[in-house]
Amino acid sequence: MIVAGIHGGYEWNTIALADELMAYFQQYPQKIPSGVTLYILRSLNPDGRARSQGAAGRANENGVDINRNFPAFWQADWPREGCWSYMPISAGRTPASEPETKALMNFLRAHSIEALISYHSAGLGIFPGGKEPDPASIHLAEAVASVSAYPYPPINTGCMYNGQLTDWVSLEGIPAVDIELTNHQDTDFEQNLEILSVFLNWEGFNQGG
Ligand SMILES: [Zn+2]
């Protein structure tokens, strides 16, 4: 599964990438190996996307950063200094308080998802899921990194990331990575086609049983 737009309009180019990928796979469905189903969620935070293409587009309609709201190492607050602090933003009242969070959790559990990419922007690289990165997610990150120019290991900003989608997914036993596009405009389409050719044929799918 691919999830784009968790950070709404602030990272609108991840949604543009998802749209390009959907158009591509509709034109070339044979690029998806038989026996593999690819789900693309193009815009997890449509309210943020509609509000702004800048920093004001990051949160959902409740002012919540959806990628701080998952029930994985959730914290009500975190240090902002030197980290993302362009707008007031929260982790939600409780873990999984937000409708977007709940909808995606329900979908993942109902569809036996075997691996997940969450797209972000910009520039920090490829992050395996897990607070202490989960071995299967590291394996997936290495496979993706082998065909991309995105930094891996990712750039360490020293910032705290709590309640993240990929951390929750890895706690569910599903390999997951965050991939940050190079900037806030480009979709890096060709590079991500390479990444998806690795992702869709990844041998790690069969490891967890
Ligand atoms: Zn992001």
mmCIF file of C-alpha atoms and ligand atoms in Angstrom:
data_model
loop_
_atom_site.group_PDB
_atom_site.id
_atom_site.type_symbol
_atom_site.label_atom_id
_atom_site.label_comp_id
_atom_site.label_asym_id
_atom_site.label_seq_id
_atom_site.Cartn_x
_atom_site.Cartn_y
_atom_site.Cartn_z
ATOM 1 C CA MET A 1 0.000 0.000 0.000
ATOM 2 C CA ILE A 2 1.045 3.565 -0.725
ATOM 3 C CA VAL A 3 -0.234 6.424 1.434
ATOM 4 C CA ALA A 4 0.222 9.994 0.238
ATOM 5 C CA GLY A 5 -0.825 13.372 1.546
ATOM 6 C CA ILE A 6 -0.788 12.636 5.287
ATOM 7 C CA HIS A 7 0.591 16.168 5.678
ATOM 8 C CA GLY A 8 -2.016 17.662 3.370
ATOM 9 C CA GLY A 9 -1.310 20.686 1.218
ATOM 10 C CA TYR A 10 2.060 21.286 2.855
ATOM 11 C CA GLU A 11 3.242 18.130 1.064
ATOM 12 C CA TRP A 12 0.872 18.380 -1.927
ATOM 13 C CA ASN A 13 3.531 16.971 -4.275
ATOM 14 C CA THR A 14 3.109 13.533 -2.647
ATOM 15 C CA ILE A 15 -0.544 13.627 -3.805
ATOM 16 C CA ALA A 16 0.579 14.697 -7.290
ATOM 17 C CA LEU A 17 2.959 11.713 -7.299
ATOM 18 C CA ALA A 18 0.141 9.353 -6.260
ATOM 19 C CA ASP A 19 -1.986 10.666 -9.135
ATOM 20 C CA GLU A 20 0.870 10.135 -11.608
ATOM 21 C CA LEU A 21 1.406 6.604 -10.319
ATOM 22 C CA MET A 22 -2.291 5.752 -10.598
ATOM 23 C CA ALA A 23 -2.383 7.017 -14.188
ATOM 24 C CA TYR A 24 0.757 5.005 -14.966
ATOM 25 C CA PHE A 25 -0.536 1.738 -13.512
ATOM 26 C CA GLN A 26 -3.883 2.187 -15.232
ATOM 27 C CA GLN A 27 -1.973 2.458 -18.515
ATOM 28 C CA TYR A 28 0.442 -0.371 -17.699
ATOM 29 C CA PRO A 29 -1.385 -2.758 -15.347
ATOM 30 C CA GLN A 30 1.019 -5.543 -16.314
ATOM 31 C CA LYS A 31 3.697 -3.715 -14.273
ATOM 32 C CA ILE A 32 1.966 -5.014 -11.152
ATOM 33 C CA PRO A 33 3.064 -8.644 -10.626
ATOM 34 C CA SER A 34 0.317 -11.239 -10.701
ATOM 35 C CA GLY A 35 -0.833 -12.081 -7.199
ATOM 36 C CA VAL A 36 0.021 -8.584 -5.933
ATOM 37 C CA THR A 37 -2.599 -5.941 -5.184
ATOM 38 C CA LEU A 38 -1.441 -2.337 -4.988
ATOM 39 C CA TYR A 39 -3.564 0.114 -2.989
ATOM 40 C CA ILE A 40 -2.842 3.817 -3.468
ATOM 41 C CA LEU A 41 -4.442 6.199 -0.966
ATOM 42 C CA ARG A 42 -3.817 9.483 -2.761
ATOM 43 C CA SER A 43 -4.818 12.005 -0.090
ATOM 44 C CA LEU A 44 -5.151 10.981 3.564
ATOM 45 C CA ASN A 45 -5.688 14.579 4.712
ATOM 46 C CA PRO A 46 -8.062 16.197 2.216
ATOM 47 C CA ASP A 47 -8.993 19.098 4.525
ATOM 48 C CA GLY A 48 -5.331 20.098 4.859
ATOM 49 C CA ARG A 49 -4.914 19.757 1.105
ATOM 50 C CA ALA A 50 -7.885 22.020 0.461
ATOM 51 C CA ARG A 51 -6.809 24.677 2.997
ATOM 52 C CA SER A 52 -3.331 25.629 1.750
ATOM 53 C CA GLN A 53 -0.282 24.561 -0.231
ATOM 54 C CA GLY A 54 1.917 25.938 2.534
ATOM 55 C CA ALA A 55 2.544 25.255 6.201
ATOM 56 C CA ALA A 56 -1.119 25.965 7.054
ATOM 57 C CA GLY A 57 -2.058 22.899 5.018
ATOM 58 C CA ARG A 58 -0.252 20.395 7.255
ATOM 59 C CA ALA A 59 -2.892 19.702 9.932
ATOM 60 C CA ASN A 60 -6.356 18.235 9.519
ATOM 61 C CA GLU A 61 -9.515 20.234 10.269
ATOM 62 C CA ASN A 62 -9.002 19.736 14.021
ATOM 63 C CA GLY A 63 -5.500 21.218 13.943
ATOM 64 C CA VAL A 64 -3.991 17.750 14.373
ATOM 65 C CA ASP A 65 -0.861 16.461 12.677
ATOM 66 C CA ILE A 66 -2.205 13.053 11.576
ATOM 67 C CA ASN A 67 1.339 11.672 11.560
ATOM 68 C CA ARG A 68 1.539 12.333 15.328
ATOM 69 C CA ASN A 69 -1.860 10.772 16.086
ATOM 70 C CA PHE A 70 -1.284 7.024 15.602
ATOM 71 C CA PRO A 71 -1.227 4.768 18.697
ATOM 72 C CA ALA A 72 2.538 4.175 18.525
ATOM 73 C CA PHE A 73 4.745 5.987 21.034
ATOM 74 C CA TRP A 74 2.011 8.666 21.099
ATOM 75 C CA GLN A 75 2.709 11.794 23.127
ATOM 76 C CA ALA A 76 0.445 14.795 23.679
ATOM 77 C CA ASP A 77 3.339 17.173 23.093
ATOM 78 C CA TRP A 78 6.968 17.189 22.015
ATOM 79 C CA PRO A 79 9.885 19.665 21.788
ATOM 80 C CA ARG A 80 9.410 22.036 18.842
ATOM 81 C CA GLU A 81 12.632 24.036 18.955
ATOM 82 C CA GLY A 82 14.621 23.559 15.751
ATOM 83 C CA CYS A 83 11.872 21.253 14.459
ATOM 84 C CA TRP A 84 8.618 21.810 12.550
ATOM 85 C CA SER A 85 7.009 24.779 14.305
ATOM 86 C CA TYR A 86 5.591 26.979 11.541
ATOM 87 C CA MET A 87 2.030 26.637 12.858
ATOM 88 C CA PRO A 88 0.363 25.502 16.085
ATOM 89 C CA ILE A 89 -0.288 21.804 15.648
ATOM 90 C CA SER A 90 -1.221 18.981 18.022
ATOM 91 C CA ALA A 91 -1.041 15.199 18.330
ATOM 92 C CA GLY A 92 -4.792 14.988 18.967
ATOM 93 C CA ARG A 93 -6.740 14.590 22.227
ATOM 94 C CA THR A 94 -5.873 10.900 22.444
ATOM 95 C CA PRO A 95 -4.117 8.315 20.254
ATOM 96 C CA ALA A 96 -6.189 7.658 17.105
ATOM 97 C CA SER A 97 -8.630 10.461 18.003
ATOM 98 C CA GLU A 98 -8.878 11.606 14.383
ATOM 99 C CA PRO A 99 -11.243 10.228 11.716
ATOM 100 C CA GLU A 100 -8.416 10.024 9.142
ATOM 101 C CA THR A 101 -6.302 7.944 11.547
ATOM 102 C CA LYS A 102 -9.165 5.575 12.379
ATOM 103 C CA ALA A 103 -10.159 5.155 8.730
ATOM 104 C CA LEU A 104 -6.653 4.145 7.685
ATOM 105 C CA MET A 105 -6.192 1.791 10.665
ATOM 106 C CA ASN A 106 -9.468 0.058 9.809
ATOM 107 C CA PHE A 107 -8.514 -0.223 6.143
ATOM 108 C CA LEU A 108 -5.090 -1.691 6.936
ATOM 109 C CA ARG A 109 -6.567 -4.299 9.258
ATOM 110 C CA ALA A 110 -9.353 -5.218 6.823
ATOM 111 C CA HIS A 111 -7.125 -5.668 3.763
ATOM 112 C CA SER A 112 -4.155 -7.741 5.026
ATOM 113 C CA ILE A 113 -1.647 -5.132 3.877
ATOM 114 C CA GLU A 114 1.835 -6.705 3.600
ATOM 115 C CA ALA A 115 4.056 -3.635 3.193
ATOM 116 C CA LEU A 116 3.548 0.114 3.195
ATOM 117 C CA ILE A 117 5.169 3.285 1.876
ATOM 118 C CA SER A 118 4.144 6.622 3.373
ATOM 119 C CA TYR A 119 5.199 9.561 1.173
ATOM 120 C CA HIS A 120 6.345 12.880 2.616
ATOM 121 C CA SER A 121 8.380 15.896 1.569
ATOM 122 C CA ALA A 122 10.979 17.049 1.774
ATOM 123 C CA GLY A 123 14.577 15.997 1.645
ATOM 124 C CA LEU A 124 15.320 13.984 4.772
ATOM 125 C CA GLY A 125 15.468 10.568 3.113
ATOM 126 C CA ILE A 126 14.084 7.119 3.834
ATOM 127 C CA PHE A 127 12.927 6.214 7.359
ATOM 128 C CA PRO A 128 12.199 2.608 8.387
ATOM 129 C CA GLY A 129 9.216 2.185 10.716
ATOM 130 C CA GLY A 130 9.746 1.627 14.430
ATOM 131 C CA LYS A 131 11.095 3.733 17.279
ATOM 132 C CA GLU A 132 13.974 1.315 17.379
ATOM 133 C CA PRO A 133 13.734 0.589 13.670
ATOM 134 C CA ASP A 134 12.002 -2.695 13.036
ATOM 135 C CA PRO A 135 14.238 -5.248 11.191
ATOM 136 C CA ALA A 136 11.719 -5.981 8.409
ATOM 137 C CA SER A 137 11.222 -2.255 7.846
ATOM 138 C CA ILE A 138 15.002 -1.760 7.699
ATOM 139 C CA HIS A 139 15.132 -4.511 5.083
ATOM 140 C CA LEU A 140 12.473 -2.713 3.024
ATOM 141 C CA ALA A 141 14.253 0.649 3.452
ATOM 142 C CA GLU A 142 17.509 -0.883 2.197
ATOM 143 C CA ALA A 143 15.768 -2.372 -0.852
ATOM 144 C CA VAL A 144 14.194 0.998 -1.689
ATOM 145 C CA ALA A 145 17.450 2.877 -1.025
ATOM 146 C CA SER A 146 19.330 0.611 -3.446
ATOM 147 C CA VAL A 147 17.464 2.129 -6.421
ATOM 148 C CA SER A 148 17.071 5.714 -5.221
ATOM 149 C CA ALA A 149 19.119 8.815 -4.486
ATOM 150 C CA TYR A 150 17.153 9.612 -1.320
ATOM 151 C CA PRO A 151 19.389 9.710 1.754
ATOM 152 C CA TYR A 152 19.627 6.439 3.655
ATOM 153 C CA PRO A 153 20.227 6.297 6.551
ATOM 154 C CA PRO A 154 17.992 9.384 6.748
ATOM 155 C CA ILE A 155 19.182 12.781 7.893
ATOM 156 C CA ASN A 156 19.010 12.957 11.690
ATOM 157 C CA THR A 157 17.436 16.268 12.687
ATOM 158 C CA GLY A 158 17.327 15.347 16.367
ATOM 159 C CA CYS A 159 13.576 15.997 16.293
ATOM 160 C CA MET A 160 11.124 13.685 18.068
ATOM 161 C CA TYR A 161 8.622 11.816 15.909
ATOM 162 C CA ASN A 162 5.771 10.308 17.966
ATOM 163 C CA GLY A 163 2.551 8.701 16.867
ATOM 164 C CA GLN A 164 3.707 8.096 13.326
ATOM 165 C CA LEU A 165 1.836 5.982 10.792
ATOM 166 C CA THR A 166 4.865 3.862 9.862
ATOM 167 C CA ASP A 167 5.677 3.177 13.518
ATOM 168 C CA TRP A 168 2.146 1.917 14.142
ATOM 169 C CA VAL A 169 2.221 -0.172 10.953
ATOM 170 C CA SER A 170 5.520 -1.782 11.967
ATOM 171 C CA LEU A 171 4.088 -2.551 15.437
ATOM 172 C CA GLU A 172 1.303 -4.400 13.573
ATOM 173 C CA GLY A 173 4.021 -6.593 12.048
ATOM 174 C CA ILE A 174 3.928 -4.942 8.614
ATOM 175 C CA PRO A 175 7.165 -3.565 7.101
ATOM 176 C CA ALA A 176 6.801 0.166 6.503
ATOM 177 C CA VAL A 177 8.922 3.090 5.360
ATOM 178 C CA ASP A 178 8.565 6.850 5.118
ATOM 179 C CA ILE A 179 10.006 8.232 1.890
ATOM 180 C CA GLU A 180 10.619 11.974 1.645
ATOM 181 C CA LEU A 181 10.556 13.480 -1.844
ATOM 182 C CA THR A 182 13.477 15.760 -2.707
ATOM 183 C CA ASN A 183 11.632 19.070 -2.337
ATOM 184 C CA HIS A 184 8.112 20.492 -1.951
ATOM 185 C CA GLN A 185 7.386 20.790 -5.710
ATOM 186 C CA ASP A 186 8.670 17.849 -7.724
ATOM 187 C CA THR A 187 7.146 14.376 -7.776
ATOM 188 C CA ASP A 188 10.432 12.588 -8.635
ATOM 189 C CA PHE A 189 8.250 10.365 -10.807
ATOM 190 C CA GLU A 190 10.990 8.347 -12.562
ATOM 191 C CA GLN A 191 12.829 7.698 -9.312
ATOM 192 C CA ASN A 192 9.654 6.520 -7.638
ATOM 193 C CA LEU A 193 8.808 4.209 -10.528
ATOM 194 C CA GLU A 194 12.153 2.531 -9.843
ATOM 195 C CA ILE A 195 11.292 2.355 -6.160
ATOM 196 C CA LEU A 196 7.913 0.803 -6.918
ATOM 197 C CA SER A 197 9.408 -1.795 -9.239
ATOM 198 C CA VAL A 198 11.489 -2.927 -6.245
ATOM 199 C CA PHE A 199 8.589 -2.568 -3.809
ATOM 200 C CA LEU A 200 6.131 -4.579 -5.909
ATOM 201 C CA ASN A 201 8.632 -7.391 -6.436
ATOM 202 C CA TRP A 202 10.115 -7.313 -2.944
ATOM 203 C CA GLU A 203 10.916 -10.769 -1.569
ATOM 204 C CA GLY A 204 10.182 -9.562 1.974
ATOM 205 C CA PHE A 205 6.456 -9.905 1.250
ATOM 206 C CA ASN A 206 6.662 -13.619 1.908
ATOM 207 C CA GLN A 207 8.808 -13.514 5.014
ATOM 208 C CA GLY A 208 6.176 -12.791 7.604
ATOM 209 C CA GLY A 209 3.840 -15.583 6.500
HETATM 210 ZN ZN ZN B 1 5.369 14.910 6.101
#
